[in-house]
Amino acid sequence: MVPSRGVLRPLGLSEVRITGGFWAQRQETNSRATLDHGREWMDKLGWTGNFTAEAGRGSAERRGREFSDSEVYKLIEAMSWETGRQADPARDAEIAELTAMIASAQAADGYLHTAFGRPGQRARYGDLAWGHELYCAGHLLQASVARARTSGDDALLNVARRVADHVCEEFGPSGRDAVCGHPEIEPGLVELFRATGEQRYLDQAALFVARRGRRTLPRHEFGWSYFSDDIAVREAKVLRGHAVRALYLAAGVVDLAVETGDDELLETVAAQFDRTLARRTYLTGGMGSRHLDEAFSDDFVLPADRAYSETCAGIAAIMVAWRLMLATGREHYADVIERILYNVVATAIGDDGRSFFYAHTLHQRSLTAVLPGDVEQLGFGGGPRAPWFEVSCCLANTARMLASLSTYVASVDDDGLRVHQYADADIDTALADGRRVGLRMRTGYPDEGTVGIEVTAAEPGPWTLALRLPSWAAGATVTVNGEPQQATGDRVVLRRDFAVGDRIVLALPMRPRFTRPDPRIDAVRGCVAVEQGPIVLCAESAGGALDLDSLRVDAGTDPAADGGVTVRGVAEELPERPWPYADAGPVGRRTTLDVPLVPYHRWARGGPSTMRVWLPTT
Ligand SMILES: [Zn+2]
């Protein structure tokens, strides 16, 4: 994602590398297992094979849901970021093979979707609400740009250009006055415009955004809000409806506003996202609390045991937050990104890299089933990490996020360099004025709060190094070559004539802390959660040995952190009653105990367990 303007310039994979620690381990698993796992399942289920079908192949032979093409595209995008991260000739060959398959399925006029338009299939664009044709095209566009940027190979880009040209012909000013039920073509078109300079791709994105909210999609029981087609983008006050759709659209709108210089539109979508954060977001950064339609609910409807919080919605929220931060320079969006990374993205993928969560409950009451490794799951409203789901959008989405993660670590502004995320990383880039700068960052974060940064390249003259101060980090300290510096606000700003060997140490307070919900979130009123640094903790009962529903914690006693984190609490036996309502609550025998807490991202890794993030107080 390379916007042409904005307060911050993002860095490419060649400018920043994650070299060790929490995220390097996950990038390694992604590289070693998850990419191949995705490919194996997509081959097995026929999703890749759909592309090699001859033009005359009938619909009965096509396999998978309408959006399965997009999974192949997202996997190629993930593979492309991965080969940009570290060279891999075998993976390059695999991308070339997949590209050739995809190119072979493209119609002479540029149209490309394996579920529509062939003999025996539904007509092209005959089902804009549910067909996902433009959605799939959007993912192809993004994948093609990722491939071109990381390799210089433009074979997929040429396919994407023909798709985009076809879309512009079909849906241009004098074409169909319509939008796709699932936004995604919008950010794809803007990104292709950035990569190719082709103005009409940007114009087409603008047209799709202007058409959204006019209820051109058919009436549906979920309402037009499900498709973000209920209210014009410029009129809406908050994100609503299907969470991933709303967030992908918001990402595309930020892209459009940036490239067209439309600051009013930019502030409109920023306000929508800020309000969504303030009223419709889980503690983990997860979004979407309605299972029925995978949607945002009303303000403050955030029940822990019904959290949908799809992995893809988390990733889409990172996309929006990142775009808004680059455009506006507002550092608090990096806090949001960190929260989602550690509590949604890190939670999603199993230790083996071959299983994943689709939804992220914050309260698991009963033990989940152990899932066989060779069966795709049909339901995706919760449950344990599964090897595959019938709808497997989240796996490839997580894979592309992890492979490109280093690009979220830092950025360049007019004054110097900003560090947004703390990890073992090497940065080697150019400041806005062209001077070269290098940093080596080493840390035990998030297990420890000390971040050491050494300047490894610098040219004469002052510049600014800015380090994000997370919102929870009151009391953080910073030194440069041992001299204490001011550390307040949302970032430490260090301006000086840095020299090679200068050493900056940031110390973030990592005491576990109680967090209380807004009282309007009725579902968890009277509860507390415990956070440590960016990590949300949870109580987990392996095998269900402890009834977590009987637990109450003493929020007057600070959490302890000797070895692991514990909170003082009581377990109260709850008698069975014929009717769960009475003039007084049940009274059972109470046992005092220290409740061990674990990072939420670790839950259910040792087998089925019960779990809760929000804990009632005594
Ligand atoms: Zn998903």
Coordinates of C-alpha atoms and ligand atoms in Angstrom, one line a residue, residues 71 74 135 242 244 248 294 308 310-313 315 356-359 380 391-398, ligand 1:
E71 CA -8.8 -17.2 -1.5
K74 CA -5.1 -13.7 -1.2
Y135 CA -15.0 -8.7 -4.6
H242 CA -21.4 -6.9 7.9
V244 CA -15.6 -7.1 6.9
Y248 CA -13.0 -3.0 3.4
E294 CA -21.4 -11.3 10.9
Y308 CA -18.1 -12.8 16.6
E310 CA -14.0 -12.5 12.8
T311 CA -10.3 -12.7 12.1
C312 CA -10.8 -10.9 8.7
A313 CA -12.6 -8.0 10.5
I315 CA -7.3 -7.5 9.7
F356 CA -7.1 -21.3 12.8
F357 CA -10.0 -19.4 14.4
Y358 CA -12.6 -17.8 12.2
A359 CA -14.5 -16.1 15.1
F380 CA -17.7 -20.8 11.5
V391 CA -15.5 -20.3 4.2
S392 CA -11.7 -19.9 4.8
C393 CA -11.2 -16.3 4.2
C394 CA -9.4 -15.8 7.5
L395 CA -6.4 -18.1 6.8
A396 CA -5.0 -16.4 3.7
N397 CA -5.9 -13.0 5.1
T398 CA -3.8 -13.7 8.2
Ligands
ZN1 ZN -12.6 -14.3 7.5

